mmCIF file of C-alpha atoms in Angstrom:
data_model
loop_
_atom_site.group_PDB
_atom_site.id
_atom_site.type_symbol
_atom_site.label_atom_id
_atom_site.label_comp_id
_atom_site.label_asym_id
_atom_site.label_seq_id
_atom_site.Cartn_x
_atom_site.Cartn_y
_atom_site.Cartn_z
ATOM 1 C CA MET A 204 -59.001 28.588 -45.096
ATOM 2 C CA SER A 205 -55.268 28.995 -45.794
ATOM 3 C CA THR A 206 -52.709 26.776 -44.139
ATOM 4 C CA ARG A 207 -49.298 28.257 -43.321
ATOM 5 C CA ARG A 208 -46.534 26.316 -45.018
ATOM 6 C CA PRO A 209 -44.042 25.030 -42.421
ATOM 7 C CA ASP A 210 -40.607 26.619 -42.406
ATOM 8 C CA PRO A 211 -38.253 24.610 -44.620
ATOM 9 C CA LEU A 212 -35.545 24.914 -41.951
ATOM 10 C CA ALA A 213 -37.352 24.300 -38.682
ATOM 11 C CA GLN A 214 -34.078 23.569 -36.913
ATOM 12 C CA VAL A 215 -30.382 23.756 -37.756
ATOM 13 C CA SER A 216 -28.653 20.377 -37.604
ATOM 14 C CA ASP A 217 -24.977 19.450 -37.737
ATOM 15 C CA PHE A 218 -25.608 18.427 -41.352
ATOM 16 C CA ASP A 219 -26.929 21.902 -42.165
ATOM 17 C CA ILE A 220 -23.877 23.529 -40.621
ATOM 18 C CA ARG A 221 -21.607 21.285 -42.695
ATOM 19 C CA LEU A 222 -23.489 22.296 -45.872
ATOM 20 C CA LEU A 223 -23.247 25.976 -44.951
ATOM 21 C CA ARG A 224 -19.481 25.652 -44.494
ATOM 22 C CA ILE A 225 -19.223 24.137 -47.967
ATOM 23 C CA PHE A 226 -21.425 26.923 -49.366
ATOM 24 C CA ARG A 227 -19.190 29.546 -47.783
ATOM 25 C CA SER A 228 -16.092 27.984 -49.343
ATOM 26 C CA VAL A 229 -17.740 27.802 -52.780
ATOM 27 C CA VAL A 230 -18.708 31.484 -52.639
ATOM 28 C CA GLU A 231 -15.278 32.581 -51.398
ATOM 29 C CA CYS A 232 -13.520 30.471 -54.065
ATOM 30 C CA GLY A 233 -15.849 31.790 -56.804
ATOM 31 C CA GLY A 234 -17.212 28.469 -57.967
ATOM 32 C CA PHE A 235 -17.285 24.694 -57.706
ATOM 33 C CA SER A 236 -14.075 23.948 -59.588
ATOM 34 C CA ALA A 237 -11.974 26.378 -57.559
ATOM 35 C CA ALA A 238 -13.405 24.995 -54.310
ATOM 36 C CA GLU A 239 -12.359 21.396 -55.058
ATOM 37 C CA SER A 240 -8.795 21.758 -53.755
ATOM 38 C CA VAL A 241 -9.903 23.784 -50.718
ATOM 39 C CA LEU A 242 -12.598 21.334 -49.657
ATOM 40 C CA GLY A 243 -10.772 18.193 -50.709
ATOM 41 C CA ILE A 244 -13.811 16.764 -52.522
ATOM 42 C CA GLY A 245 -14.726 16.518 -56.208
ATOM 43 C CA ARG A 246 -16.905 18.884 -58.185
ATOM 44 C CA SER A 247 -19.782 16.412 -58.462
ATOM 45 C CA ALA A 248 -19.822 15.946 -54.674
ATOM 46 C CA ILE A 249 -19.826 19.717 -54.165
ATOM 47 C CA SER A 250 -22.688 20.065 -56.634
ATOM 48 C CA GLN A 251 -24.675 17.411 -54.766
ATOM 49 C CA GLN A 252 -24.037 19.123 -51.415
ATOM 50 C CA MET A 253 -25.199 22.454 -52.823
ATOM 51 C CA SER A 254 -28.351 20.837 -54.166
ATOM 52 C CA ASP A 255 -28.988 19.334 -50.730
ATOM 53 C CA LEU A 256 -28.603 22.749 -49.112
ATOM 54 C CA GLU A 257 -30.960 24.397 -51.583
ATOM 55 C CA GLN A 258 -33.499 21.664 -50.951
ATOM 56 C CA ARG A 259 -33.140 22.080 -47.189
ATOM 57 C CA LEU A 260 -33.615 25.848 -47.432
ATOM 58 C CA GLY A 261 -36.225 25.800 -50.164
ATOM 59 C CA LEU A 262 -34.250 28.469 -52.032
ATOM 60 C CA ARG A 263 -32.183 28.748 -55.198
ATOM 61 C CA LEU A 264 -28.791 29.939 -54.037
ATOM 62 C CA CYS A 265 -26.678 30.177 -57.174
ATOM 63 C CA GLN A 266 -26.533 29.903 -60.930
ATOM 64 C CA ARG A 267 -24.032 27.462 -62.368
ATOM 65 C CA GLY A 268 -23.417 26.550 -65.949
ATOM 66 C CA ARG A 269 -21.637 27.765 -69.079
ATOM 67 C CA ALA A 270 -22.101 31.374 -68.001
ATOM 68 C CA GLY A 271 -20.143 30.641 -64.820
ATOM 69 C CA PHE A 272 -20.956 30.746 -61.135
ATOM 70 C CA SER A 273 -23.062 33.536 -59.601
ATOM 71 C CA LEU A 274 -25.210 33.975 -56.521
ATOM 72 C CA THR A 275 -28.899 34.676 -56.663
ATOM 73 C CA GLU A 276 -30.324 37.446 -54.519
ATOM 74 C CA GLU A 277 -31.446 34.836 -51.970
ATOM 75 C CA GLY A 278 -28.001 33.256 -52.185
ATOM 76 C CA ARG A 279 -26.322 36.532 -51.219
ATOM 77 C CA GLU A 280 -28.594 36.891 -48.193
ATOM 78 C CA VAL A 281 -28.048 33.288 -47.131
ATOM 79 C CA TYR A 282 -24.291 33.785 -47.507
ATOM 80 C CA GLN A 283 -24.352 36.792 -45.162
ATOM 81 C CA SER A 284 -26.505 34.907 -42.659
ATOM 82 C CA ALA A 285 -24.188 31.878 -42.882
ATOM 83 C CA LEU A 286 -21.185 34.090 -42.116
ATOM 84 C CA GLN A 287 -22.929 35.372 -38.978
ATOM 85 C CA LEU A 288 -23.930 31.881 -37.868
ATOM 86 C CA LEU A 289 -20.495 30.316 -38.425
ATOM 87 C CA SER A 290 -18.796 33.271 -36.724
ATOM 88 C CA ALA A 291 -21.100 32.879 -33.719
ATOM 89 C CA LEU A 292 -20.288 29.161 -33.523
ATOM 90 C CA GLU A 293 -16.573 29.903 -33.569
ATOM 91 C CA SER A 294 -16.992 32.524 -30.845
ATOM 92 C CA PHE A 295 -18.954 30.004 -28.761
ATOM 93 C CA ARG A 296 -16.211 27.389 -29.186
ATOM 94 C CA THR A 297 -13.507 29.889 -28.244
ATOM 95 C CA GLU A 298 -15.377 31.093 -25.150
ATOM 96 C CA VAL A 299 -16.111 27.560 -23.901
ATOM 97 C CA ASN A 300 -12.492 26.526 -24.435
ATOM 98 C CA GLY A 301 -11.514 29.633 -22.522
ATOM 99 C CA LEU A 302 -13.589 28.467 -19.566
ATOM 100 C CA HIS A 303 -11.523 25.284 -19.467
ATOM 101 C CA GLN A 304 -8.259 27.199 -19.742
ATOM 102 C CA HIS A 305 -9.175 29.905 -17.222
ATOM 103 C CA LEU A 306 -11.197 28.239 -14.511
ATOM 104 C CA ARG A 307 -13.265 30.317 -12.121
ATOM 105 C CA GLY A 308 -15.306 29.336 -9.116
ATOM 106 C CA GLU A 309 -14.903 27.492 -5.841
ATOM 107 C CA LEU A 310 -13.756 24.042 -4.757
ATOM 108 C CA THR A 311 -14.574 22.790 -1.265
ATOM 109 C CA ILE A 312 -12.669 19.692 -0.183
ATOM 110 C CA GLY A 313 -13.142 17.579 2.916
ATOM 111 C CA LEU A 314 -10.032 15.688 4.023
ATOM 112 C CA THR A 315 -9.298 13.048 6.588
ATOM 113 C CA ASP A 316 -6.624 14.435 8.904
ATOM 114 C CA ASN A 317 -2.896 13.889 8.478
ATOM 115 C CA LEU A 318 -2.680 13.088 4.786
ATOM 116 C CA VAL A 319 -0.155 15.864 4.208
ATOM 117 C CA THR A 320 2.728 13.657 5.403
ATOM 118 C CA LEU A 321 2.062 11.016 2.744
ATOM 119 C CA PRO A 322 5.121 10.907 0.481
ATOM 120 C CA HIS A 323 3.025 10.644 -2.722
ATOM 121 C CA MET A 324 1.532 14.157 -2.193
ATOM 122 C CA ARG A 325 -1.084 13.537 -4.909
ATOM 123 C CA ILE A 326 -3.577 15.930 -3.358
ATOM 124 C CA THR A 327 -0.953 18.671 -3.061
ATOM 125 C CA HIS A 328 0.166 18.230 -6.680
ATOM 126 C CA ALA A 329 -3.432 18.212 -7.959
ATOM 127 C CA LEU A 330 -4.203 21.422 -6.046
ATOM 128 C CA ALA A 331 -1.089 23.043 -7.510
ATOM 129 C CA GLN A 332 -2.173 22.128 -11.048
ATOM 130 C CA LEU A 333 -5.700 23.399 -10.384
ATOM 131 C CA LYS A 334 -4.370 26.741 -9.153
ATOM 132 C CA GLU A 335 -2.118 26.994 -12.208
ATOM 133 C CA ARG A 336 -5.064 26.428 -14.561
ATOM 134 C CA GLY A 337 -7.386 28.698 -12.605
ATOM 135 C CA PRO A 338 -5.576 31.413 -10.632
ATOM 136 C CA ASP A 339 -8.957 32.846 -9.589
ATOM 137 C CA VAL A 340 -10.294 29.544 -8.225
ATOM 138 C CA GLN A 341 -11.082 29.731 -4.505
ATOM 139 C CA ILE A 342 -10.086 26.568 -2.624
ATOM 140 C CA GLN A 343 -11.523 25.687 0.774
ATOM 141 C CA ILE A 344 -10.145 22.709 2.689
ATOM 142 C CA ARG A 345 -11.990 21.301 5.684
ATOM 143 C CA MET A 346 -10.204 18.827 7.934
ATOM 144 C CA ILE A 347 -12.995 16.700 9.395
ATOM 145 C CA ALA A 348 -13.704 13.129 10.437
ATOM 146 C CA PRO A 349 -14.217 10.625 7.586
ATOM 147 C CA ASN A 350 -17.908 10.094 8.382
ATOM 148 C CA GLU A 351 -18.491 13.849 8.177
ATOM 149 C CA VAL A 352 -16.619 14.007 4.860
ATOM 150 C CA GLU A 353 -18.939 11.449 3.287
ATOM 151 C CA GLN A 354 -22.032 13.165 4.696
ATOM 152 C CA GLY A 355 -20.783 16.549 3.484
ATOM 153 C CA VAL A 356 -20.371 15.227 -0.063
ATOM 154 C CA LEU A 357 -23.806 13.603 0.054
ATOM 155 C CA ASP A 358 -25.625 16.763 1.135
ATOM 156 C CA GLY A 359 -23.651 19.052 -1.178
ATOM 157 C CA ARG A 360 -21.627 20.993 1.412
ATOM 158 C CA LEU A 361 -18.453 19.494 -0.065
ATOM 159 C CA HIS A 362 -17.593 19.024 -3.728
ATOM 160 C CA VAL A 363 -15.123 16.204 -3.052
ATOM 161 C CA GLY A 364 -13.563 14.385 -0.135
ATOM 162 C CA VAL A 365 -10.771 11.945 0.700
ATOM 163 C CA VAL A 366 -11.569 9.191 3.185
ATOM 164 C CA PRO A 367 -10.464 5.719 4.275
ATOM 165 C CA GLN A 368 -12.228 3.331 1.928
ATOM 166 C CA ALA A 369 -14.690 1.118 3.767
ATOM 167 C CA SER A 370 -18.012 -0.150 2.402
ATOM 168 C CA ALA A 371 -19.371 2.234 -0.234
ATOM 169 C CA LEU A 372 -22.306 4.423 0.759
ATOM 170 C CA SER A 373 -25.229 4.641 -1.642
ATOM 171 C CA GLY A 374 -25.136 7.852 -3.658
ATOM 172 C CA LEU A 375 -21.346 8.220 -3.589
ATOM 173 C CA GLU A 376 -18.595 7.325 -6.051
ATOM 174 C CA TYR A 377 -15.164 6.241 -4.788
ATOM 175 C CA GLN A 378 -11.859 6.373 -6.681
ATOM 176 C CA PRO A 379 -8.799 4.743 -5.026
ATOM 177 C CA LEU A 380 -5.935 7.162 -4.319
ATOM 178 C CA TYR A 381 -3.485 5.828 -1.753
ATOM 179 C CA SER A 382 -2.575 2.833 0.283
ATOM 180 C CA GLU A 383 -0.996 3.604 3.651
ATOM 181 C CA ARG A 384 0.425 1.249 6.255
ATOM 182 C CA SER A 385 -0.460 1.597 9.934
ATOM 183 C CA LEU A 386 1.657 0.118 12.717
ATOM 184 C CA LEU A 387 0.937 -0.469 16.388
ATOM 185 C CA TYR A 388 2.730 2.163 18.511
ATOM 186 C CA CYS A 389 3.451 3.028 22.084
ATOM 187 C CA ALA A 390 5.221 6.107 23.469
ATOM 188 C CA VAL A 391 8.001 6.845 25.941
ATOM 189 C CA GLY A 392 6.706 6.169 29.419
ATOM 190 C CA HIS A 393 4.640 3.158 28.381
ATOM 191 C CA PRO A 394 5.614 -0.130 30.098
ATOM 192 C CA LEU A 395 6.265 -1.786 26.708
ATOM 193 C CA PHE A 396 8.448 0.940 25.218
ATOM 194 C CA TYR A 397 11.763 -0.731 26.073
ATOM 195 C CA VAL A 398 10.577 -4.345 25.933
ATOM 196 C CA ASP A 399 12.165 -6.420 23.167
ATOM 197 C CA ASP A 400 9.749 -7.568 20.461
ATOM 198 C CA LYS A 401 10.667 -11.202 21.144
ATOM 199 C CA GLN A 402 9.132 -10.861 24.613
ATOM 200 C CA LEU A 403 5.902 -9.307 23.338
ATOM 201 C CA ASP A 404 3.423 -12.121 22.879
ATOM 202 C CA ASP A 405 -0.144 -11.530 21.737
ATOM 203 C CA GLU A 406 -1.591 -11.969 25.223
ATOM 204 C CA ARG A 407 0.637 -9.234 26.628
ATOM 205 C CA LEU A 408 -0.081 -6.838 23.775
ATOM 206 C CA ASN A 409 -3.812 -7.448 23.767
ATOM 207 C CA SER A 410 -4.119 -6.743 27.493
ATOM 208 C CA GLN A 411 -2.805 -3.166 27.232
ATOM 209 C CA ASP A 412 -5.140 -0.159 27.222
ATOM 210 C CA ALA A 413 -5.633 0.741 23.575
ATOM 211 C CA ILE A 414 -7.456 3.255 21.380
ATOM 212 C CA ALA A 415 -10.108 2.510 18.751
ATOM 213 C CA PRO A 416 -11.216 4.882 15.973
ATOM 214 C CA THR A 417 -14.891 5.798 15.719
ATOM 215 C CA PHE A 418 -14.831 6.232 11.913
ATOM 216 C CA ARG A 419 -15.810 3.466 9.501
ATOM 217 C CA LEU A 420 -13.158 0.927 8.499
ATOM 218 C CA PRO A 421 -13.246 -2.303 6.465
ATOM 219 C CA ALA A 422 -14.159 -5.402 8.471
ATOM 220 C CA GLU A 423 -10.708 -6.938 8.073
ATOM 221 C CA ILE A 424 -9.138 -3.848 9.662
ATOM 222 C CA GLN A 425 -11.706 -3.638 12.451
ATOM 223 C CA ALA A 426 -10.516 -7.105 13.477
ATOM 224 C CA HIS A 427 -7.126 -5.603 14.442
ATOM 225 C CA TYR A 428 -8.874 -3.328 16.969
ATOM 226 C CA GLN A 429 -11.222 -6.029 18.226
ATOM 227 C CA ALA A 430 -8.172 -8.009 19.294
ATOM 228 C CA LEU A 431 -7.019 -5.125 21.521
ATOM 229 C CA ASN A 432 -8.308 -3.956 24.904
ATOM 230 C CA CYS A 433 -9.770 -0.692 23.604
ATOM 231 C CA THR A 434 -10.648 1.504 26.575
ATOM 232 C CA ALA A 435 -10.543 4.825 24.675
ATOM 233 C CA SER A 436 -11.674 6.090 21.294
ATOM 234 C CA ALA A 437 -10.983 8.974 18.908
ATOM 235 C CA SER A 438 -12.769 10.394 15.879
ATOM 236 C CA ASP A 439 -9.537 10.919 13.900
ATOM 237 C CA ARG A 440 -5.886 9.947 13.741
ATOM 238 C CA GLU A 441 -4.685 13.090 15.499
ATOM 239 C CA GLY A 442 -6.860 12.257 18.489
ATOM 240 C CA MET A 443 -5.356 8.779 18.538
ATOM 241 C CA ALA A 444 -1.843 10.259 18.430
ATOM 242 C CA PHE A 445 -2.638 12.502 21.407
ATOM 243 C CA LEU A 446 -3.617 9.501 23.504
ATOM 244 C CA ILE A 447 -0.706 7.302 22.399
ATOM 245 C CA LEU A 448 1.758 10.090 23.227
ATOM 246 C CA THR A 449 0.514 10.138 26.831
ATOM 247 C CA GLY A 450 2.454 6.903 27.330
ATOM 248 C CA ARG A 451 -0.680 5.234 28.702
ATOM 249 C CA TYR A 452 -2.176 3.690 25.547
ATOM 250 C CA ILE A 453 -1.124 1.704 22.507
ATOM 251 C CA GLY A 454 -2.724 2.244 19.132
ATOM 252 C CA TYR A 455 -2.376 2.143 15.379
ATOM 253 C CA LEU A 456 -1.091 5.145 13.415
ATOM 254 C CA PRO A 457 -0.053 5.553 9.753
ATOM 255 C CA ASP A 458 3.708 5.063 9.566
ATOM 256 C CA HIS A 459 4.223 8.267 7.530
ATOM 257 C CA TYR A 460 2.408 10.247 10.224
ATOM 258 C CA ALA A 461 4.292 8.661 13.131
ATOM 259 C CA SER A 462 7.744 8.802 11.508
ATOM 260 C CA LEU A 463 8.803 12.170 12.996
ATOM 261 C CA TRP A 464 8.036 11.035 16.561
ATOM 262 C CA VAL A 465 9.840 7.767 15.858
ATOM 263 C CA GLN A 466 12.916 9.698 14.706
ATOM 264 C CA GLN A 467 12.724 11.801 17.870
ATOM 265 C CA GLY A 468 12.629 8.647 19.973
ATOM 266 C CA ARG A 469 9.146 9.421 21.301
ATOM 267 C CA LEU A 470 7.264 6.572 19.580
ATOM 268 C CA ARG A 471 8.120 2.963 18.952
ATOM 269 C CA ALA A 472 6.371 0.421 16.683
ATOM 270 C CA LEU A 473 5.469 -2.833 18.448
ATOM 271 C CA LYS A 474 6.203 -6.014 16.456
ATOM 272 C CA PRO A 475 5.983 -4.106 13.107
ATOM 273 C CA THR A 476 6.314 -7.231 10.959
ATOM 274 C CA ALA A 477 3.211 -8.773 12.557
ATOM 275 C CA ARG A 478 1.098 -5.910 13.930
ATOM 276 C CA PHE A 479 0.175 -3.783 10.918
ATOM 277 C CA TYR A 480 -2.565 -3.211 8.358
ATOM 278 C CA ASP A 481 -2.778 -1.518 4.976
ATOM 279 C CA LEU A 482 -5.630 0.913 4.424
ATOM 280 C CA SER A 483 -6.816 2.283 1.071
ATOM 281 C CA LEU A 484 -7.867 5.916 0.882
ATOM 282 C CA ALA A 485 -10.173 7.141 -1.855
ATOM 283 C CA SER A 486 -11.572 10.323 -3.297
ATOM 284 C CA VAL A 487 -15.333 10.515 -2.952
ATOM 285 C CA THR A 488 -17.852 12.458 -5.036
ATOM 286 C CA ARG A 489 -21.619 12.438 -5.300
ATOM 287 C CA LYS A 490 -23.277 10.321 -7.978
ATOM 288 C CA GLY A 491 -25.316 12.250 -10.532
ATOM 289 C CA ARG A 492 -23.674 15.547 -9.585
ATOM 290 C CA ARG A 493 -24.140 18.566 -11.814
ATOM 291 C CA PRO A 494 -21.288 19.444 -14.213
ATOM 292 C CA HIS A 495 -18.666 21.493 -12.349
ATOM 293 C CA LEU A 496 -15.608 22.495 -14.373
ATOM 294 C CA VAL A 497 -13.436 23.270 -11.338
ATOM 295 C CA LEU A 498 -14.230 19.905 -9.715
ATOM 296 C CA GLU A 499 -13.710 17.962 -12.950
ATOM 297 C CA SER A 500 -10.364 19.701 -13.500
ATOM 298 C CA PHE A 501 -9.245 18.785 -9.959
ATOM 299 C CA LEU A 502 -10.328 15.158 -10.413
ATOM 300 C CA GLU A 503 -8.478 14.936 -13.738
ATOM 301 C CA SER A 504 -5.302 16.234 -12.084
ATOM 302 C CA LEU A 505 -5.775 13.868 -9.148
ATOM 303 C CA ALA A 506 -6.091 10.896 -11.509
ATOM 304 C CA ALA A 507 -3.002 11.974 -13.470
ATOM 305 C CA THR A 508 -0.701 12.420 -10.453
ATOM 306 C CA ARG A 509 0.154 8.807 -9.757
#
């Protein structure tokens, strides 16, 4: 019973490809000596590499000696096959690099409301860079409550989100982006609007009708709301602004978001040196996500725009 001899080259390794590149250079240079300067290695090293290749292939590829360098019949066929293989590898490299340079696909982002007024504009700059790299990329932005952003990233409806950073949820990765300051505001028509800060003691402030957010916040920030008489709630900062602007409630808003109303004389910060908190916002992605060139490109731009 005959046993089939295993193929001498059952798989092509990086080492094999390196040897084939050397073989190609030797053939194109017409011999070992001429290939020395091209390859940057000595003749003895080239000879050893050729012997390794012949051993790997189980074929005699060339004649070398006093009569000079010449390919065997098998050597000529291997040379042609090597040219095809190396050309295919170069085409593969070029095409993959092209995917990075000319991105295609979709990016769905979930954002906490009212980040556009942040002076850093990191999200805006990262989106601009993404669109420059991939003019055909389709971007979808969804303005939703922070809890919905995290859930959307977890279940795959969103590729990435930006949320206030509270305790990390299992299955998500958080990267810090911003730190924003929130102040305690009231609006024209509220009894405290024209009261001097020196007359605003904690008891008076804490007795006013106030608004609490329903999204997750760090414990140290929740303490600021627990001190207030929260008789209303809102799922986002815009909802809180609506209620504050009625002149019937006080509440915390990011200073960059409230600044226009302050300039218009419609909002006033109450005891801003004492009643404030700083909140970190973070980008959020799913752990163990599949490779996604558009998402990775956006995250790289987001990390670079500091």
